[in-house]
Coordinates of C-alpha atoms and ligand atoms in Angstrom, one line a residue:
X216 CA 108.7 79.2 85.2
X217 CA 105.4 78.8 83.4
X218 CA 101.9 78.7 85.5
X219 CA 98.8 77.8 84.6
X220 CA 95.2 76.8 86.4
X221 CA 93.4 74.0 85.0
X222 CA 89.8 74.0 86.3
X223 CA 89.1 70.6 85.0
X224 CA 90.9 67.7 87.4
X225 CA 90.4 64.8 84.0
X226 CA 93.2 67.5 82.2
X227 CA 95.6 66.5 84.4
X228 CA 95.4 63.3 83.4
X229 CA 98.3 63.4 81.5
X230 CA 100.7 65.0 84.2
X231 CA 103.8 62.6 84.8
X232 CA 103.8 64.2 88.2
X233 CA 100.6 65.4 90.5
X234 CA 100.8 66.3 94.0
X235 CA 98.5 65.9 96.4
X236 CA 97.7 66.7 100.1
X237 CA 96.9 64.7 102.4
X238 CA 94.9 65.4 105.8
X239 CA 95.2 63.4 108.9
X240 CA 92.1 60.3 108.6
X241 CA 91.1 62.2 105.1
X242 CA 90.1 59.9 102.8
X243 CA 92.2 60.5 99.8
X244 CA 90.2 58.5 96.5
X245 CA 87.1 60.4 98.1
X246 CA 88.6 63.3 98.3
X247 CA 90.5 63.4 94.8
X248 CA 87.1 63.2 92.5
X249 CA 88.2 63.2 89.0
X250 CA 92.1 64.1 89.6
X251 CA 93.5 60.7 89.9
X252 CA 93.8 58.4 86.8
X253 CA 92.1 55.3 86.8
X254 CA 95.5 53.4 87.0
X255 CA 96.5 55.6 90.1
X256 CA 93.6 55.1 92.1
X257 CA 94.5 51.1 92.6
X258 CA 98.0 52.1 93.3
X259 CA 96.7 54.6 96.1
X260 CA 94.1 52.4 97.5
X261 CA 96.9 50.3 98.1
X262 CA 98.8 53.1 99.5
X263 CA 95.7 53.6 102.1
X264 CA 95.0 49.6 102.7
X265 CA 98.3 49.6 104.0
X266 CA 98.2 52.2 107.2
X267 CA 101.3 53.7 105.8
X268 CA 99.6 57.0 104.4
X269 CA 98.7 59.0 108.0
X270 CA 98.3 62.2 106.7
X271 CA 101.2 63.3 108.8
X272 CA 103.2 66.4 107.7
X273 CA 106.3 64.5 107.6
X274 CA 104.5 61.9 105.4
X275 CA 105.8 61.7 101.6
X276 CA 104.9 58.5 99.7
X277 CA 105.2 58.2 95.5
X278 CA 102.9 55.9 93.9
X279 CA 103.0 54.6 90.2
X280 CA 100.3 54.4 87.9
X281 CA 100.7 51.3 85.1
X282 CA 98.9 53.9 82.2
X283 CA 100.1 54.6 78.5
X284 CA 102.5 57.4 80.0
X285 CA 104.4 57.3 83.3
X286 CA 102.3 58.5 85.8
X287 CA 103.3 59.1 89.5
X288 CA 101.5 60.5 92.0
X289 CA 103.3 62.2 95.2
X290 CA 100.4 62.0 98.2
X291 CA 102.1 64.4 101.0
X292 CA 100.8 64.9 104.6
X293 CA 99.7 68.2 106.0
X294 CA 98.4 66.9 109.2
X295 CA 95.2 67.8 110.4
X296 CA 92.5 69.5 108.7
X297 CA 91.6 71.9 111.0
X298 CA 94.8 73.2 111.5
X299 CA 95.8 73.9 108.0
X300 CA 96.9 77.3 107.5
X301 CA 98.1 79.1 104.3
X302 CA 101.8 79.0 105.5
X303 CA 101.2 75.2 105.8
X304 CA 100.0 74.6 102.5
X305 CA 102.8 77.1 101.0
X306 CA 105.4 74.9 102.9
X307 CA 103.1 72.1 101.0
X308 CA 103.4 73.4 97.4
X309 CA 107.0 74.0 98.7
X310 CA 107.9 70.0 99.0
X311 CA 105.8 68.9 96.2
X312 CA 108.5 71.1 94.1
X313 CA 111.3 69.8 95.6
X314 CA 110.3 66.0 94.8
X315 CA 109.9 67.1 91.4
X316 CA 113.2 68.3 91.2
X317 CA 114.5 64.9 92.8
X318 CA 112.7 62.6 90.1
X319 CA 113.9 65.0 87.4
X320 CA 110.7 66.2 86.5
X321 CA 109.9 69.3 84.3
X322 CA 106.5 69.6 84.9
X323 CA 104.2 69.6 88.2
X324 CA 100.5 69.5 89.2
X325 CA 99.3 69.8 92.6
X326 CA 95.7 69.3 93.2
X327 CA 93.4 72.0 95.1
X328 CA 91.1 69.9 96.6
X329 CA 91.0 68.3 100.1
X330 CA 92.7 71.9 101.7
X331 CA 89.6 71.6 104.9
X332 CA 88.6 74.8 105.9
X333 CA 90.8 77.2 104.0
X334 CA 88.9 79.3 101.5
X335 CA 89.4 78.2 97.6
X336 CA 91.3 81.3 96.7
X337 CA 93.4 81.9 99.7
X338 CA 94.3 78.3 99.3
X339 CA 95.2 78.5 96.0
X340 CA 96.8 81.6 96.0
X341 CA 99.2 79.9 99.3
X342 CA 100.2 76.9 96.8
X343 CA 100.9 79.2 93.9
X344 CA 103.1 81.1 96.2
X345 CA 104.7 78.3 97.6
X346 CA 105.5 76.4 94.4
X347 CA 106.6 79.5 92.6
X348 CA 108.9 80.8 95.2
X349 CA 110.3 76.8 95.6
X350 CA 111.2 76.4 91.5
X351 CA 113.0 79.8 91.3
X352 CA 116.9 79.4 92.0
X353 CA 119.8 81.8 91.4
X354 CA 121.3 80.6 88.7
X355 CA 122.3 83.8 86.7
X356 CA 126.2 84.0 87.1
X357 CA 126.7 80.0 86.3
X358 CA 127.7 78.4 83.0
X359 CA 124.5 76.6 82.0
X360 CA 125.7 72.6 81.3
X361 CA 123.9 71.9 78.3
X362 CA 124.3 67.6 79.0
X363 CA 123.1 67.2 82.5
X364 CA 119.4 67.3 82.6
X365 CA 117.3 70.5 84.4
X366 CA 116.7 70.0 88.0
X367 CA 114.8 72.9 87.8
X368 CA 110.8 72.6 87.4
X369 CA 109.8 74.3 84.4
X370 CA 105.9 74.8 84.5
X371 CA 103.4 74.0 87.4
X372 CA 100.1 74.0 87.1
X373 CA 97.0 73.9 89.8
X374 CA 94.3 71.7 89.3
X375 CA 90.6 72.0 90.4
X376 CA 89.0 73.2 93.8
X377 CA 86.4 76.3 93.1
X378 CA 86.9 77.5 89.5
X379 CA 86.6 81.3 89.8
X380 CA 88.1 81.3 93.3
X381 CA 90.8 79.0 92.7
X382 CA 92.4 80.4 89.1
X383 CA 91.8 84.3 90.3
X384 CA 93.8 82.7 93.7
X385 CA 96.2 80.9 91.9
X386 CA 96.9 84.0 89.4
X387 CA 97.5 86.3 92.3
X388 CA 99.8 84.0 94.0
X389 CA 101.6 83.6 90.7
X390 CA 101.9 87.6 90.9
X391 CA 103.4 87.6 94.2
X392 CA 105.8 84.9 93.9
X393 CA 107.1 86.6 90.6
X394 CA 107.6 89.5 93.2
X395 CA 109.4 87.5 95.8
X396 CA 111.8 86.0 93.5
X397 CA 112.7 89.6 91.7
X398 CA 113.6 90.7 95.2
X399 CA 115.2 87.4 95.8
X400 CA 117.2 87.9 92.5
X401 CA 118.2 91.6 93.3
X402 CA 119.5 90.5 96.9
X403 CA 121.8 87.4 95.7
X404 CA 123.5 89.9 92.9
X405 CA 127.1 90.7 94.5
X406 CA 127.9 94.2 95.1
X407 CA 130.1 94.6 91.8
X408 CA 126.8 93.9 89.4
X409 CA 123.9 95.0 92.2
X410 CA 125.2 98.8 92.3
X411 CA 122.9 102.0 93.4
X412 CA 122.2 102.7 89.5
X413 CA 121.6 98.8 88.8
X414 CA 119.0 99.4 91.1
X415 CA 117.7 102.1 89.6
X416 CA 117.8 100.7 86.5
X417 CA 115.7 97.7 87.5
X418 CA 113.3 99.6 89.1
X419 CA 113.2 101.5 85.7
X420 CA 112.4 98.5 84.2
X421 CA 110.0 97.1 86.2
X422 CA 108.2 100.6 85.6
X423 CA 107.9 100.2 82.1
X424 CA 106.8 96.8 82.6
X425 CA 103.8 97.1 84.9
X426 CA 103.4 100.7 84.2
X427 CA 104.6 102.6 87.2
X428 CA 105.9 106.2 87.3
X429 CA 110.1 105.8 88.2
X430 CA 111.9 109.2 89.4
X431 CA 115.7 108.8 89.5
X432 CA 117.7 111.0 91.2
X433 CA 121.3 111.0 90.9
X434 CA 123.9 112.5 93.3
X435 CA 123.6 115.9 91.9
X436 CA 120.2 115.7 92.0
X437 CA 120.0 114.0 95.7
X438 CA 122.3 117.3 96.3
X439 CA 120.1 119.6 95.3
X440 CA 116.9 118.0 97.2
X441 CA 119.5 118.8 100.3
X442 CA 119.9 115.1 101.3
X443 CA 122.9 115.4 103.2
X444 CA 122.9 112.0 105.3
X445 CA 122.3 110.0 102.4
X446 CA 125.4 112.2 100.9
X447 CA 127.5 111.5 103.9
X448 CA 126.6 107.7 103.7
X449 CA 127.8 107.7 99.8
X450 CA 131.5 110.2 100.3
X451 CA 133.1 106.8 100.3
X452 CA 131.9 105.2 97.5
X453 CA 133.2 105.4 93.8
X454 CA 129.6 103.8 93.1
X455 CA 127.4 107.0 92.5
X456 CA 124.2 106.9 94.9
X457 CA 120.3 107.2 93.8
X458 CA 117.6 108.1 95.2
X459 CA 114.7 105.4 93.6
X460 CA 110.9 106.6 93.5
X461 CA 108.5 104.6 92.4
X462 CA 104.6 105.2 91.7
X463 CA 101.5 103.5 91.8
X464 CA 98.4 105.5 91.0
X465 CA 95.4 103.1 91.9
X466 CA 93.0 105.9 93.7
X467 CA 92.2 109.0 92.8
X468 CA 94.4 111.8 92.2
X469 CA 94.2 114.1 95.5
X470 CA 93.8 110.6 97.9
X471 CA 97.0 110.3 100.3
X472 CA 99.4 107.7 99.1
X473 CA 101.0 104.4 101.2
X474 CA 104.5 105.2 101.1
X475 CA 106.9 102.2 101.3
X476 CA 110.8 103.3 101.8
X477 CA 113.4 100.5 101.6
X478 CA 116.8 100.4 102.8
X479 CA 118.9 100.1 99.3
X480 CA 122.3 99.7 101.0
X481 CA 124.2 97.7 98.3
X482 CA 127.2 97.2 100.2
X483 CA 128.2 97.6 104.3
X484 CA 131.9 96.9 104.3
X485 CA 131.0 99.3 107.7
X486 CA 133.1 102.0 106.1
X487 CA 135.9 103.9 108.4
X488 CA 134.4 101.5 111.4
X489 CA 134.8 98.4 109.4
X490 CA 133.5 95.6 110.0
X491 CA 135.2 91.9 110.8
X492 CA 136.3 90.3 107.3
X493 CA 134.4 86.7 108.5
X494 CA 131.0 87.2 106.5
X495 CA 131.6 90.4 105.5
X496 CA 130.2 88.5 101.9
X497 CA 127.6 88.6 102.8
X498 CA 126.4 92.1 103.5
X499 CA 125.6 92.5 100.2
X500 CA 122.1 91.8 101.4
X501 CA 121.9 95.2 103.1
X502 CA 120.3 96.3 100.5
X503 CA 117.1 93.5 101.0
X504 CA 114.3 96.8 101.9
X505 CA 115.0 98.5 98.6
X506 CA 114.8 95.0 96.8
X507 CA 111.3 94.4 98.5
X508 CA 110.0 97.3 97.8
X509 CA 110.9 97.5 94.1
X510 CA 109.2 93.8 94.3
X511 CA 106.1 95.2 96.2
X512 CA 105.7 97.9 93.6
X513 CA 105.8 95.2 90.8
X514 CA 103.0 93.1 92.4
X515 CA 100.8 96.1 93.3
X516 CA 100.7 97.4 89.7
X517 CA 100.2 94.6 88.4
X518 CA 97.5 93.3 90.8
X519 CA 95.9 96.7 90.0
X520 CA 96.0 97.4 93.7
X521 CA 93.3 100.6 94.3
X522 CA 95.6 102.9 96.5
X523 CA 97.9 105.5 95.3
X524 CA 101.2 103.9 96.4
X525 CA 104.8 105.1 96.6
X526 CA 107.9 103.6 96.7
X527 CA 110.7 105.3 98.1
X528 CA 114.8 103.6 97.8
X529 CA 117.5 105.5 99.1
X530 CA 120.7 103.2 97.5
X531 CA 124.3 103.7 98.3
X532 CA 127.5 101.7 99.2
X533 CA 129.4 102.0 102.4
X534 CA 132.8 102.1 101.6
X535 CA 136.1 103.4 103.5
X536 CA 138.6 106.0 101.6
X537 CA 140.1 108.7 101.6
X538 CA 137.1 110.8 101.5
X539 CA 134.4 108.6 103.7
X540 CA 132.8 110.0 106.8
X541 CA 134.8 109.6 110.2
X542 CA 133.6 109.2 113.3
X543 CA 132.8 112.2 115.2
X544 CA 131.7 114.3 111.4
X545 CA 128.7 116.1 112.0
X546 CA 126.5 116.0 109.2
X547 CA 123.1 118.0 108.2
X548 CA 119.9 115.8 106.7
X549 CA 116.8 116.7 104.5
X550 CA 114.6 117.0 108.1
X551 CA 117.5 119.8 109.0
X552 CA 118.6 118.0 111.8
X553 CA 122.5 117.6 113.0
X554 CA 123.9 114.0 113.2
X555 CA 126.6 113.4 115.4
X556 CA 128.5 110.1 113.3
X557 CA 130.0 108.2 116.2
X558 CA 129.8 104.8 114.3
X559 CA 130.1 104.9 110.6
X560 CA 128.5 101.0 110.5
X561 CA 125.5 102.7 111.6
X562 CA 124.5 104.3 108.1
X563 CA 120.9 102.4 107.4
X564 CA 119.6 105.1 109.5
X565 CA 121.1 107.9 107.5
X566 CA 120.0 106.9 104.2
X567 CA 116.6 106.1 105.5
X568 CA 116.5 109.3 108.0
X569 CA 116.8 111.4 104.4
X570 CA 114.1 108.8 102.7
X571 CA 111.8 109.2 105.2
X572 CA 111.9 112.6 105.8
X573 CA 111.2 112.9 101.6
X574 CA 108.3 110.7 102.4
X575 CA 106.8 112.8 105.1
X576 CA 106.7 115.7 102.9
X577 CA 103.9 114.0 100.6
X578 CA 102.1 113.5 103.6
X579 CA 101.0 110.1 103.5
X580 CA 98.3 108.1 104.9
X581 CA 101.1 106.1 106.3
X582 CA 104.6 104.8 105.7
X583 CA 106.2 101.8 106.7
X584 CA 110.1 101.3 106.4
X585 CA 112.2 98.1 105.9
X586 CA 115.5 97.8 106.6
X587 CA 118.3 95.4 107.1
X588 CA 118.8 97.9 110.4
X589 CA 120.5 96.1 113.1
X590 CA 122.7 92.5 114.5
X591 CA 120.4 93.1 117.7
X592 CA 117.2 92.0 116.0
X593 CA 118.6 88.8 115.1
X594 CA 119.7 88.2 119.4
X595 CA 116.1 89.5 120.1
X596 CA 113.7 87.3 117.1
X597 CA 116.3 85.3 115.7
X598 CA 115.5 84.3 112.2
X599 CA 111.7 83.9 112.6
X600 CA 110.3 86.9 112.5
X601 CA 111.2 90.8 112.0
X602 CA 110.6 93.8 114.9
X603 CA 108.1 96.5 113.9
X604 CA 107.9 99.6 116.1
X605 CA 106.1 102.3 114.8
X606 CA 104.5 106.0 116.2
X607 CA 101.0 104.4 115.7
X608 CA 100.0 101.4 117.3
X609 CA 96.9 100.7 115.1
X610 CA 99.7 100.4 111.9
X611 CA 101.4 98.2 113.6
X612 CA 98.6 95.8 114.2
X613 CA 97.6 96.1 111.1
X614 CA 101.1 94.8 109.6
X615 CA 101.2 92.1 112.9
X616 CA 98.1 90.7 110.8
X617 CA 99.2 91.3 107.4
X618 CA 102.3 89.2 108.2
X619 CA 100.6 85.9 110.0
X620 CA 98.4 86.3 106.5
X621 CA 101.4 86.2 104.5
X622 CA 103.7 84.0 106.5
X623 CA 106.3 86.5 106.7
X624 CA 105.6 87.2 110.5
X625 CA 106.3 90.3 112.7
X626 CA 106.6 91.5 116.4
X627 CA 106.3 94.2 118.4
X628 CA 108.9 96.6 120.1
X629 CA 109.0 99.7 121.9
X630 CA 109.1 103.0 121.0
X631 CA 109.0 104.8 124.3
X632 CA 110.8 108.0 124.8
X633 CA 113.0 106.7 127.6
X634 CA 115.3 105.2 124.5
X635 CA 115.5 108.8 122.8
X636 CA 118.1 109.8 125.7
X637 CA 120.3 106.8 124.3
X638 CA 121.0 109.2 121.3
X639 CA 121.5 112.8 122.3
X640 CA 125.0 114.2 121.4
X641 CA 127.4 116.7 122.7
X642 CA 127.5 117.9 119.2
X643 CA 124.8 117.6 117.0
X644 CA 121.0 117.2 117.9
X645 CA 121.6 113.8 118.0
X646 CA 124.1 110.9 117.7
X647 CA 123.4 107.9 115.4
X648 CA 124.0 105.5 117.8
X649 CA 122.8 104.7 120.8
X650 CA 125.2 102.2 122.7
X651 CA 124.6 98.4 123.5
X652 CA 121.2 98.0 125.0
X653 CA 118.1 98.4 123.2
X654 CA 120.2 98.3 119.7
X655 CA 117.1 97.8 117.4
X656 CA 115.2 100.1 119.4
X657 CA 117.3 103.0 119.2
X658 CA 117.5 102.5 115.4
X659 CA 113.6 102.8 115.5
X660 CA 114.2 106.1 117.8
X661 CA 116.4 107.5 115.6
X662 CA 113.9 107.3 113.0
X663 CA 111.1 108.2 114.5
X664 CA 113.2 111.6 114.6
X665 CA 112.6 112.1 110.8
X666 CA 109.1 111.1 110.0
X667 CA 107.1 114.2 112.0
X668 CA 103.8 113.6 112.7
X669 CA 103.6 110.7 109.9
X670 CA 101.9 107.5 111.2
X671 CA 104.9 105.2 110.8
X672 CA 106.5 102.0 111.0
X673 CA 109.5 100.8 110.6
X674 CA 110.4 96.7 109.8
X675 CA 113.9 95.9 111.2
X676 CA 114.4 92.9 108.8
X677 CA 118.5 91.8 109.2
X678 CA 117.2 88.6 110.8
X679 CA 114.6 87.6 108.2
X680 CA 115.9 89.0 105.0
X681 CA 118.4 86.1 104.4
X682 CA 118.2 82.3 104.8
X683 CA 119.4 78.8 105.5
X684 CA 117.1 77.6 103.0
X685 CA 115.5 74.9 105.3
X686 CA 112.0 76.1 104.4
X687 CA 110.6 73.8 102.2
X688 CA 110.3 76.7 99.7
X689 CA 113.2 78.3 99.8
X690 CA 116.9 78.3 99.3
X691 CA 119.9 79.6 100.8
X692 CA 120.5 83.1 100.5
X693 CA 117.6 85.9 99.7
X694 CA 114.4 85.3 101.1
X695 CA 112.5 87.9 99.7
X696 CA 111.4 89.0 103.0
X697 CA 108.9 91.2 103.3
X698 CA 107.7 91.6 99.8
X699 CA 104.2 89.4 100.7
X700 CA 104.1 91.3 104.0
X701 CA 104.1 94.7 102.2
X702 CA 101.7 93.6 99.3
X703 CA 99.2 92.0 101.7
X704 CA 99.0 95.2 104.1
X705 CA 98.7 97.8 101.0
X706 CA 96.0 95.4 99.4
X707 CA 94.4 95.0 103.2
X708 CA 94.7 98.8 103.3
X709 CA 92.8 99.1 99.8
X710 CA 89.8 97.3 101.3
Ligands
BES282 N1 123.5 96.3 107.9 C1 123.9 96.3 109.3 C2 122.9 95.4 110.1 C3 123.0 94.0 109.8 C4 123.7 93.1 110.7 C5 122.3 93.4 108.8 C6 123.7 91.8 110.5 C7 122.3 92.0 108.6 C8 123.0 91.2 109.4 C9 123.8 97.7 109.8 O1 124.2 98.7 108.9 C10 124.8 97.7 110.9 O2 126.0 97.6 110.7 N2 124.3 97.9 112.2 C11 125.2 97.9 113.3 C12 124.7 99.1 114.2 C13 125.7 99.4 115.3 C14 127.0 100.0 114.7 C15 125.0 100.4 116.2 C16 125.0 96.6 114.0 O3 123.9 96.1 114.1 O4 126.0 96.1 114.5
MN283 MN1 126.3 99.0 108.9
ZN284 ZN1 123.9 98.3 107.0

């Protein structure tokens, strides 16, 4: 999709579609100086004479302009001024795309103006986030039908509010939402095309792109670092695993980095304790973390972001065979610790156990995890937001914030030793599973066990990571969850 700000509102004069919002008792030809065409503004004052235009967010009214070209104007409510928010006006920029797509139109402009107390760039960055991440669709494994017009929008562009504010808003929102829908791209790929060394190979890519430094390890190499869990995790596989490391140098050499690890689990059949075939499908997904944070990387390099950053995905199928781990195998990891396998379904927390430990070892500033880790987060938060439990309560509320900022919202769980004693093993220093209550939680224990004196925190995203596409800006299937999360803390973090 093409993007473009235009700072002067008479330019959009052409548009054969503009958006607008529209605030509860605003008054809209006020409001809009310079963006609506002559021919509009008697079709909208007859809009407003009529009472039908509240300002409502469920309000969504077309008006036609009689000018040269066809010109329509789509005024859409927000509700109340003072309780717009930047996931409102994403949501916004969201439904403005989707009438476009409904009246067949290529091209979109949504004004910036009448956004109330929202600052000019946050504001435009939220509507270039919204609209970008709404016009993106998976469409890659489809025979393209060369008669039936696009529904797709092809270009959007922002119009007016602040000049400098709004276009260096409405670039970096462009950024992100280019992000978002790499991640989103990366998660709907099956399992047959979205492999371990696809992964790598599109985070190669997206190194040479934005200029990052990429490490690959293969399984030989993953062998030699001594990461035996993620080794375990793989046996099953045909699919060779890798071990993804991505770098962002945006501070000075000797300053501790972010580190972001990603689960990069590109297929959970469960292995030896399969899973149930119903929605098996679409576990694919499990590899969501790794996606983000191949994503995150992208949009940090690119937004110059000034903190040395790292990127850490451990990718691997889980697969039963002949050669897969069994329950009761006690394995070794990179930390040295013995794992007990009761429950070869449990195996985010073996690939990330190895990752993290890695991580530790450059001795970050901090590291924050995201995995598709557990069923038991979606009983706890259902679909709205992710769990974060960490070792450092500060990091935590630091990515509480980070997510209300970005719309892609988190809450706290516990980490308190009491849940520990769910996982100690007969066998091994510990087991990777730590029975029905507390599920999430016990997936953070167990890898709180690998990170040392790190300040960590872990993002259990299985609930968030994939979608029913109700949002306005979204669709069913990959969300891109938490890609703005993870962007907005490490920028936050960069001051
Ligand atoms: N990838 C799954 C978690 C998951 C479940 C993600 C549903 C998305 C939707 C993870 O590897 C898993 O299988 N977890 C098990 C853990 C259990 C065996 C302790 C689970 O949640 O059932
Ligand atoms: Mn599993
Ligand atoms: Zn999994």
């Amino acid at each position: 999709m093409e993007f473009g700000y235009i700072e002067d509102p008479l330019e959009a004069r052409g548009a054969s579609l503009l958006a607008v919002a529209v605030t509860e008792g605003a008054d809209v030809i006020e409001e809009m100086p310079g963006v609506l065409d002559p021919a509009l503004i008697s079709a909208v004052s007859a809009v407003v004479a009529s009472g039908d235009l509240k300002g409502k967010a469920s309000d969504e009214i077309v008006v036609y302009g009689q000018g040269e070209q066809p010109k329509r104007a789509v005024l859409l409510g927000v509700g109340k001024a003072d309780e717009l928010t930047p996931e409102k006006l994403r949501r916004f920029a969201g439904r403005a795309v989707r009438v476009a797509e409904r009246l067949r139109m290529e091209e979109l402009f949504i004004s910036l103006e009448g956004f109330g107390p929202i600052g000019a760039r946050i504001a435009a960055q939220s509507v270039a986030e919204g609209a970008g991440i709404a016009a993106w669709k998976f469409t890659e494994l489809q025979a393209k039908d060369e008669d039936s017009p696009t529904s797709l929008v092809g270009a959007v562009s922002l119009v007016g509010g602040a000049p400098v504010e709004s276009s260096a808003g409405s670039m970096e929102g462009a950024v992100i939402a280019r992000a978002v829908n790499l991640c989103r791209s990366l998660q709907d790929r099956p399992g047959n095309v979205a492999t371990p060394s696809h992964l790598a190979d599109e985070a190669l890519r997206v190194g040479r792109e934005v200029e990052l430094d990429v490490r690959i390890f293969d399984e030989a190499e993953i062998r030699e670092e001594g990461m035996h869990a993620l080794l375990s995790v793989t046996r099953g596989s045909k699919e060779e695993a890798r071990f993804i490391v991505m770098e962002h140098r945006g501070s000075t050499d000797g300053a501790a980095p972010l580190v972001l690890v990603g689960k990069g689990l590109t297929f959970d059949s469960g292995g030896i304790s399969i899973k149930p075939s119903q929605g098996m499908e679409e576990m694919k997904y499990d590899m969501s973390g790794g996606a983000s944070v191949i994503a995150a990387m992208q949009a940090i390099a690119e937004l110059e972001v000034r903190a040395n950053v790292v990127g850490l995905i451990p990718a691997s199928d889980n697969m039963p065979s002949g050669t897969a781990t069994k329950p009761g195998d006690v394995i070794s990891s990179l930390a040295g610790k013995t794992i007990e396998v009761i429950n070869t379904d449990a195996e985010g927390r073996l690939i990330l156990a190895d990752a993290l430990a890695w991580g530790a070892r450059l001795r970050p500033a901090a590291m924050v995890d995201c995995a598709t880790l557990t069923g038991s987060v979606i009983i706890a938060l259902g679909h709205h937001a992710a769990a974060v439990m960490g070792n450092d309560n500060g990091l935590v509320s630091e990515l509480r914030d980070a997510g209300d900022a970005s719309g892609e919202r988190c809450w706290p769980l516990p980490l308190w030793d009491e849940y520990r004693k769910q996982l100690d093993s007969n066998y091994a220093d510990l087991q990777n599973i730590g029975g029905r209550p507390a599920g999430s939680i016990t997936a953070g224990a167990f890898l709180k066990e690998f990170v040392g004196d790190v300040p960590w925190a872990h993002l259990d995203i299985a609930g968030t990571a994939w979608g029913d596409g109700k949002l306005s800006y979204q669709r069913k299937g990959g969300t891109g969850f938490p890609t703005r999360l993870l962007i907005e803390w490490v920028r936050r973090r960069a001051g």
